[in-house]
């Protein structure tokens, strides 16, 4: 369903496919969106601003700095990039050239489009178009991956005959397909917007480190990406989010309170100190199950021919939260190497969870240290539901989608 009145920025890069952005502009206007076209300097070599101005019934921005020429179609001001960023709901870039992908990925701000892009906080849809070799270049692919990890959406490119005479991947997606992706994305952001407002979500993420001596630790391969993705998405959906994070190399997600810890004991203490405030607990951290019983005060010397380290169990934080559950929704994770559904179900019962997100670890490209995941959602009342392989941010959204139905079934059980 198109969202009448939504405000779209149409960014146009300098590629031969720029002529197709005129058709895209027409389709977007036809759907009732107001369209602000922004062209790079090279885009204007392929398509005149006047074409887009006529189709969008709006001036077209081509310059970062105020300038006045004989056409109001190219009028802009030095702070207009902030106004445009704040006033619009979605940024679609078609064609997104290799150069624009690189500038976006590296945060460069050399013209209006790239500067405004840095100030824009809404969803971004990229429709790349370029020569196949440019598309396949390692630099382009790395830039694309960076952008996708930041939650940018992609439509196309298609494979086929290219303007350069080559055949292969790199052709701009059809304008209708891009317009449909815009509509879907608007619908998604509208539908999901602020549905977690009023909730306080306490999340654990990352590994823990258990000291052997002052320089050595026992830890695991968790990157923290799944937990951070959930925290980021929950905050974007209006929740207050407290993220208790083990040592990871990730930037704090926007709008999230991050409490950094190292050991399982510190993680447990941080969780327990904040549990009262939380209406939802999500245990994503790969908490160490055992820790050295007597960590050495000084660095151990390699004099002995054998070394045994005695381990003792840590507290199971999720199980502890499950015991003090109250009205909270409690979600746990189960990283398994086999019997996913059965193990997930067992943990659901054992730890008093409402949902267990089970995933196989040891598979190529999913689980620990990966950008993607593939999970099974296990609840008390329904059959396990598989979420096929997708970016962790996408999986995070699907997990958060479960909260409303979980509340309903908890209410039904208690009624
Ligand atoms: O039993 P297992 O460790 O496989 O359970 C995994 C789930 O339990 C995850 O949600 C993890 O965050 C949580 N957990 C915990 N504290 C522990 C061990 C696991 O919160 N000490």
Coordinates of C-alpha atoms and ligand atoms in Angstrom, one line a residue:
X1 CA 0.0 0.0 0.0
X2 CA 1.6 3.3 -1.0
X3 CA 2.0 5.8 1.8
X4 CA 0.3 8.9 0.5
X5 CA 2.3 12.1 1.2
X6 CA 5.6 10.4 2.0
X7 CA 8.6 12.5 1.2
X8 CA 11.3 10.9 -0.9
X9 CA 14.8 12.2 -1.8
X10 CA 15.7 10.9 -5.3
X11 CA 19.5 10.9 -5.5
X12 CA 20.8 10.7 -9.1
X13 CA 24.4 9.7 -9.8
X14 CA 26.4 10.3 -12.9
X15 CA 25.9 7.1 -15.0
X16 CA 24.3 6.5 -18.3
X17 CA 21.4 4.9 -16.4
X18 CA 20.6 8.4 -15.0
X19 CA 18.0 8.8 -17.8
X20 CA 15.9 6.0 -16.2
X21 CA 15.6 8.1 -13.0
X22 CA 13.2 10.3 -14.9
X23 CA 10.8 7.3 -15.2
X24 CA 11.4 6.5 -11.6
X25 CA 10.6 10.1 -10.6
X26 CA 7.4 9.9 -12.6
X27 CA 6.3 6.6 -10.9
X28 CA 7.1 8.0 -7.4
X29 CA 5.0 11.2 -8.1
X30 CA 2.2 9.0 -9.5
X31 CA 2.1 7.1 -6.2
X32 CA 1.5 10.3 -4.3
X33 CA 4.9 10.9 -2.9
X34 CA 6.6 14.3 -2.9
X35 CA 9.9 13.9 -4.6
X36 CA 13.0 16.0 -4.0
X37 CA 15.5 15.2 -6.7
X38 CA 19.2 15.7 -5.9
X39 CA 21.7 15.3 -8.8
X40 CA 25.5 15.0 -8.7
X41 CA 27.4 17.2 -11.0
X42 CA 28.1 14.3 -13.3
X43 CA 24.4 13.3 -13.3
X44 CA 23.6 16.6 -14.9
X45 CA 25.8 15.6 -17.9
X46 CA 23.4 12.8 -18.6
X47 CA 20.1 14.3 -17.7
X48 CA 19.0 17.9 -17.4
X49 CA 17.7 19.1 -14.0
X50 CA 14.8 20.6 -15.9
X51 CA 13.6 17.1 -16.8
X52 CA 13.4 16.0 -13.2
X53 CA 12.1 19.4 -12.1
X54 CA 9.2 19.1 -14.6
X55 CA 8.4 15.6 -13.5
X56 CA 8.6 16.2 -9.8
X57 CA 7.0 19.7 -9.8
X58 CA 9.9 20.6 -7.5
X59 CA 13.2 22.4 -7.9
X60 CA 16.2 20.1 -8.3
X61 CA 19.2 20.4 -6.1
X62 CA 22.6 20.1 -7.9
X63 CA 24.9 22.3 -5.7
X64 CA 26.0 22.3 -2.1
X65 CA 26.6 26.0 -1.9
X66 CA 24.1 28.8 -2.5
X67 CA 24.1 29.9 -6.0
X68 CA 21.5 31.7 -8.0
X69 CA 21.5 31.3 -11.7
X70 CA 18.8 32.0 -14.2
X71 CA 17.0 28.8 -13.3
X72 CA 15.3 28.2 -10.0
X73 CA 15.8 24.5 -10.7
X74 CA 19.3 24.7 -9.3
X75 CA 18.8 27.0 -6.3
X76 CA 20.2 25.7 -3.0
X77 CA 21.6 27.0 0.3
X78 CA 24.5 26.0 2.5
X79 CA 22.3 24.5 5.2
X80 CA 19.7 23.1 2.8
X81 CA 21.4 19.7 3.0
X82 CA 20.4 19.5 6.7
X83 CA 16.8 20.6 6.0
X84 CA 16.4 18.1 3.1
X85 CA 17.9 15.4 5.3
X86 CA 15.5 16.2 8.2
X87 CA 12.3 16.7 6.1
X88 CA 12.3 13.6 4.1
X89 CA 11.3 10.0 4.9
X90 CA 13.5 8.0 2.6
X91 CA 16.5 8.4 0.3
X92 CA 16.6 6.4 -2.9
X93 CA 19.7 6.6 -5.0
X94 CA 19.3 5.6 -8.7
X95 CA 21.7 5.1 -10.3
X96 CA 24.1 4.6 -7.4
X97 CA 27.4 4.7 -9.2
X98 CA 30.6 3.0 -7.9
X99 CA 31.9 6.4 -6.9
X100 CA 28.8 7.2 -4.9
X101 CA 28.9 3.8 -3.1
X102 CA 32.6 4.5 -2.2
X103 CA 31.7 8.0 -1.0
X104 CA 28.8 6.8 1.1
X105 CA 30.9 3.9 2.5
X106 CA 33.7 6.2 3.6
X107 CA 31.5 9.1 4.8
X108 CA 32.8 11.6 2.2
X109 CA 30.9 14.8 1.9
X110 CA 32.1 16.5 -1.3
X111 CA 28.8 17.6 -2.8
X112 CA 25.1 18.1 -1.8
X113 CA 24.1 14.5 -2.2
X114 CA 26.9 13.0 -0.2
X115 CA 26.8 15.7 2.5
X116 CA 23.0 15.4 2.9
X117 CA 23.4 11.6 3.0
X118 CA 25.5 11.9 6.1
X119 CA 22.8 14.0 7.8
X120 CA 20.0 11.7 6.8
X121 CA 18.8 9.1 9.4
X122 CA 16.0 7.4 7.5
X123 CA 16.1 4.3 5.3
X124 CA 18.4 4.4 2.3
X125 CA 17.7 2.4 -0.8
X126 CA 20.5 2.0 -3.3
X127 CA 19.9 1.0 -6.9
X128 CA 23.5 0.5 -8.3
X129 CA 24.3 0.6 -12.0
X130 CA 27.8 0.4 -13.5
X131 CA 30.0 -1.7 -15.8
X132 CA 30.3 -5.4 -14.8
X133 CA 34.0 -5.1 -14.0
X134 CA 33.4 -2.0 -11.9
X135 CA 30.6 -3.9 -10.0
X136 CA 32.7 -6.9 -9.5
X137 CA 35.8 -5.0 -8.3
X138 CA 36.8 -5.9 -4.8
X139 CA 36.7 -2.2 -3.7
X140 CA 33.0 -1.9 -4.9
X141 CA 32.0 -5.1 -3.3
X142 CA 33.7 -4.2 0.0
X143 CA 32.0 -0.7 0.0
X144 CA 28.7 -2.4 -0.7
X145 CA 29.2 -4.9 2.1
X146 CA 30.0 -2.0 4.5
X147 CA 26.8 -0.2 3.5
X148 CA 24.7 -3.3 3.8
X149 CA 26.1 -3.9 7.3
X150 CA 25.0 -0.4 8.2
X151 CA 21.4 -1.4 7.1
X152 CA 21.3 0.2 3.7
X153 CA 18.9 -1.6 1.3
X154 CA 19.7 -2.7 -2.2
X155 CA 17.6 -3.2 -5.3
X156 CA 19.4 -4.7 -8.3
X157 CA 21.6 -4.5 -10.2
X158 CA 20.2 -6.7 -12.9
X159 CA 22.3 -8.7 -15.3
X160 CA 22.0 -8.2 -19.0
X161 CA 23.3 -6.0 -21.8
X162 CA 25.1 -2.9 -20.6
X163 CA 25.5 0.4 -22.3
X164 CA 29.3 -0.2 -22.5
X165 CA 28.6 -3.2 -24.7
X166 CA 29.4 -5.8 -22.1
X167 CA 27.0 -8.4 -20.8
X168 CA 26.8 -9.1 -17.1
X169 CA 25.7 -7.7 -13.7
X170 CA 25.5 -4.0 -13.4
X171 CA 22.3 -2.9 -15.1
X172 CA 20.0 -0.6 -13.1
X173 CA 17.0 -2.4 -11.8
X174 CA 13.8 -1.5 -13.7
X175 CA 12.2 1.8 -12.4
X176 CA 9.0 -0.1 -11.5
X177 CA 11.0 -2.5 -9.4
X178 CA 12.8 0.4 -7.7
X179 CA 9.5 2.2 -7.1
X180 CA 8.1 -1.0 -5.5
X181 CA 11.1 -1.3 -3.3
X182 CA 10.6 2.3 -2.2
X183 CA 6.9 1.6 -1.3
X184 CA 7.8 -1.6 0.5
X185 CA 10.5 0.1 2.6
X186 CA 8.2 3.0 3.4
X187 CA 5.5 0.6 4.5
X188 CA 8.0 -1.4 6.6
X189 CA 9.4 1.7 8.4
X190 CA 5.9 3.1 8.9
X191 CA 4.5 -0.2 10.2
X192 CA 7.5 -0.8 12.5
X193 CA 7.9 2.7 13.6
X194 CA 8.0 3.1 17.4
X195 CA 6.0 -0.1 18.1
X196 CA 8.4 -0.8 21.1
X197 CA 7.9 2.6 22.7
X198 CA 7.3 2.2 26.4
X199 CA 9.4 -1.0 26.6
X200 CA 12.7 -1.2 28.4
X201 CA 14.8 -3.9 26.8
X202 CA 17.8 -5.3 28.6
X203 CA 20.1 -7.2 26.2
X204 CA 23.4 -9.1 26.7
X205 CA 25.8 -9.4 23.8
X206 CA 29.3 -10.6 22.9
X207 CA 31.6 -13.0 24.6
X208 CA 32.9 -12.9 28.1
X209 CA 36.5 -13.1 29.2
X210 CA 37.4 -15.2 32.2
X211 CA 40.8 -14.4 33.6
X212 CA 43.5 -17.2 33.9
X213 CA 46.1 -14.7 35.0
X214 CA 46.5 -10.9 34.5
X215 CA 47.2 -11.3 30.8
X216 CA 45.4 -14.5 29.7
X217 CA 41.7 -15.2 29.4
X218 CA 39.3 -17.9 28.4
X219 CA 36.8 -16.6 25.8
X220 CA 34.9 -17.6 22.7
X221 CA 34.3 -16.5 19.1
X222 CA 31.2 -14.4 19.6
X223 CA 31.5 -11.1 17.7
X224 CA 28.5 -9.4 19.4
X225 CA 26.9 -8.5 16.0
X226 CA 23.6 -10.3 16.6
X227 CA 23.1 -8.7 20.0
X228 CA 24.1 -5.3 18.7
X229 CA 21.8 -5.6 15.7
X230 CA 18.9 -6.4 18.1
X231 CA 19.8 -3.4 20.3
X232 CA 20.0 -1.1 17.3
X233 CA 16.7 -2.2 15.8
X234 CA 14.9 -2.1 19.2
X235 CA 16.1 1.5 19.8
X236 CA 14.9 2.5 16.3
X237 CA 11.5 1.0 17.2
X238 CA 11.2 3.3 20.2
X239 CA 12.4 1.1 23.1
X240 CA 14.8 2.2 25.8
X241 CA 17.6 -0.2 25.4
X242 CA 20.3 -1.2 27.9
X243 CA 23.0 -3.3 26.3
X244 CA 25.3 -5.2 28.6
X245 CA 28.2 -6.0 26.3
X246 CA 31.2 -8.2 26.6
X247 CA 34.5 -7.2 24.9
X248 CA 33.7 -6.6 21.2
X249 CA 35.0 -4.4 18.4
X250 CA 31.7 -2.8 17.6
X251 CA 30.6 0.8 17.8
X252 CA 27.7 1.5 20.3
X253 CA 24.4 1.5 18.4
X254 CA 22.7 4.8 18.1
X255 CA 20.4 5.7 21.1
X256 CA 21.5 2.6 23.2
X257 CA 22.9 2.7 26.8
X258 CA 25.9 0.4 26.7
X259 CA 27.4 -1.1 29.8
X260 CA 30.8 -2.7 29.1
X261 CA 31.8 -5.7 31.1
X262 CA 34.4 -8.4 30.8
X263 CA 33.6 -11.5 32.9
X264 CA 30.4 -13.5 33.3
X265 CA 30.3 -12.3 36.9
X266 CA 30.4 -8.7 35.8
X267 CA 27.8 -9.4 33.2
X268 CA 25.5 -11.0 35.7
X269 CA 25.9 -8.1 38.1
X270 CA 25.1 -5.5 35.4
X271 CA 22.0 -7.5 34.3
X272 CA 20.8 -7.9 37.9
X273 CA 21.3 -4.2 38.6
X274 CA 19.1 -3.3 35.7
X275 CA 16.5 -6.1 35.7
X276 CA 14.0 -4.2 37.8
X277 CA 13.7 -1.5 35.1
X278 CA 13.4 -4.1 32.2
X279 CA 10.1 -5.2 30.7
X280 CA 12.0 -7.5 28.2
X281 CA 15.2 -9.5 28.6
X282 CA 17.1 -10.8 25.6
X283 CA 20.2 -12.9 26.4
X284 CA 22.3 -13.0 23.3
X285 CA 25.7 -13.1 24.9
X286 CA 27.9 -16.2 24.6
X287 CA 28.5 -16.3 28.3
X288 CA 31.4 -18.5 29.5
X289 CA 29.9 -21.6 31.2
X290 CA 33.1 -22.1 33.3
X291 CA 35.8 -19.8 34.6
X292 CA 39.2 -20.5 36.2
X293 CA 38.6 -21.3 39.9
X294 CA 41.8 -19.6 41.1
X295 CA 43.0 -16.9 38.6
X296 CA 46.7 -16.3 39.2
X297 CA 47.7 -12.9 40.6
X298 CA 50.9 -12.9 38.5
X299 CA 51.5 -14.0 34.9
X300 CA 52.0 -17.8 34.8
X301 CA 55.5 -18.8 33.7
X302 CA 56.0 -21.5 31.2
X303 CA 58.1 -23.7 33.4
X304 CA 55.8 -26.6 34.0
X305 CA 55.7 -29.4 31.3
X306 CA 51.9 -29.6 31.9
X307 CA 49.5 -27.1 33.2
X308 CA 46.0 -27.8 34.5
X309 CA 43.5 -25.1 35.1
X310 CA 40.7 -25.9 37.4
X311 CA 37.4 -24.5 36.2
X312 CA 34.2 -23.8 38.1
X313 CA 30.7 -23.0 36.7
X314 CA 29.6 -19.4 36.2
X315 CA 26.1 -18.3 37.0
X316 CA 23.6 -18.9 34.1
X317 CA 22.4 -15.3 33.7
X318 CA 19.4 -16.2 31.5
X319 CA 18.3 -19.0 33.9
X320 CA 18.6 -16.5 36.8
X321 CA 16.5 -13.9 34.9
X322 CA 14.0 -16.7 34.1
X323 CA 13.6 -17.5 37.8
X324 CA 12.8 -13.8 38.5
X325 CA 10.7 -13.5 35.4
X326 CA 7.6 -11.7 36.7
X327 CA 5.7 -10.2 33.8
X328 CA 8.8 -9.9 31.6
X329 CA 9.2 -11.4 28.2
X330 CA 12.4 -13.4 28.3
X331 CA 14.2 -14.4 25.1
X332 CA 17.2 -16.7 25.0
X333 CA 19.6 -17.9 22.4
X334 CA 20.8 -21.4 21.8
X335 CA 23.9 -21.9 19.7
X336 CA 24.0 -25.6 18.8
X337 CA 26.0 -27.9 16.6
X338 CA 23.1 -30.5 16.3
X339 CA 19.5 -31.2 17.4
X340 CA 18.5 -27.6 17.1
X341 CA 14.8 -27.8 17.7
X342 CA 15.0 -30.3 20.6
X343 CA 17.8 -28.4 22.3
X344 CA 16.0 -25.1 21.8
X345 CA 12.9 -26.5 23.4
X346 CA 14.8 -28.0 26.3
X347 CA 16.4 -24.6 27.0
X348 CA 13.0 -22.8 26.6
X349 CA 11.6 -24.9 29.5
X350 CA 14.8 -25.1 31.6
X351 CA 15.3 -21.3 31.6
X352 CA 11.7 -20.2 31.6
X353 CA 12.0 -18.4 28.3
X354 CA 9.1 -17.2 26.1
X355 CA 11.2 -17.6 23.0
X356 CA 14.5 -19.3 22.2
X357 CA 16.3 -18.4 19.1
X358 CA 18.2 -21.4 18.0
X359 CA 21.0 -21.4 15.5
X360 CA 23.5 -23.9 14.2
X361 CA 27.0 -22.9 14.7
X362 CA 29.9 -24.3 12.7
X363 CA 28.1 -23.7 9.4
X364 CA 29.9 -21.6 6.8
X365 CA 28.9 -18.0 6.8
X366 CA 26.4 -18.0 9.6
X367 CA 26.5 -17.8 13.4
X368 CA 29.6 -16.5 15.3
X369 CA 31.8 -14.0 13.6
X370 CA 29.5 -13.7 10.6
X371 CA 27.2 -11.0 9.2
X372 CA 24.5 -13.4 8.5
X373 CA 22.5 -15.9 10.4
X374 CA 19.8 -18.5 9.9
X375 CA 17.7 -19.3 13.0
X376 CA 14.8 -21.3 14.3
X377 CA 12.3 -19.5 16.6
X378 CA 11.1 -21.8 19.3
X379 CA 8.1 -20.9 21.5
X380 CA 5.8 -22.8 23.8
X381 CA 2.6 -22.6 21.8
X382 CA 3.6 -22.9 18.2
X383 CA 5.7 -25.2 15.9
X384 CA 9.3 -24.0 15.5
X385 CA 9.5 -21.3 12.8
X386 CA 12.5 -21.1 10.5
X387 CA 13.9 -17.8 9.5
X388 CA 16.0 -18.4 6.4
X389 CA 19.5 -17.0 6.0
X390 CA 19.6 -13.2 6.2
X391 CA 21.6 -10.3 7.4
X392 CA 21.8 -10.2 11.2
X393 CA 19.9 -6.9 11.2
X394 CA 17.1 -8.5 9.3
X395 CA 17.0 -11.5 11.7
X396 CA 17.0 -8.9 14.6
X397 CA 13.9 -7.3 13.2
X398 CA 12.1 -10.6 12.8
X399 CA 12.9 -11.5 16.4
X400 CA 11.6 -8.2 17.6
X401 CA 8.4 -8.8 15.6
X402 CA 7.7 -11.7 17.9
X403 CA 7.3 -9.5 21.0
X404 CA 3.7 -8.5 20.4
X405 CA 2.5 -12.1 19.8
X406 CA 4.5 -13.3 22.8
X407 CA 2.7 -10.7 25.0
X408 CA -0.7 -11.8 23.7
X409 CA 0.0 -15.5 24.4
X410 CA 1.4 -14.7 27.8
X411 CA -1.8 -12.8 28.6
X412 CA -4.0 -15.6 27.3
X413 CA -2.1 -18.1 29.5
X414 CA -2.5 -15.9 32.6
X415 CA -6.2 -15.1 32.0
Ligands
LIG1 O1 22.8 -23.3 27.8 P1 23.3 -22.4 26.8 O2 24.6 -21.7 27.3 O3 23.5 -23.0 25.5 O4 22.2 -21.3 26.7 C1 22.4 -20.2 25.9 C2 21.6 -19.0 26.4 O5 21.8 -18.8 27.7 C3 22.0 -17.7 25.7 O6 20.8 -16.9 25.6 C4 23.0 -17.1 26.7 O7 23.0 -15.7 26.6 C5 22.4 -17.6 28.0 N1 23.5 -17.8 29.0 C6 23.6 -17.0 30.1 N2 24.5 -17.2 31.1 C7 25.3 -18.2 31.0 C8 25.2 -19.1 29.9 C9 24.3 -18.9 28.9 O8 22.8 -16.0 30.1 N3 26.2 -18.4 32.0

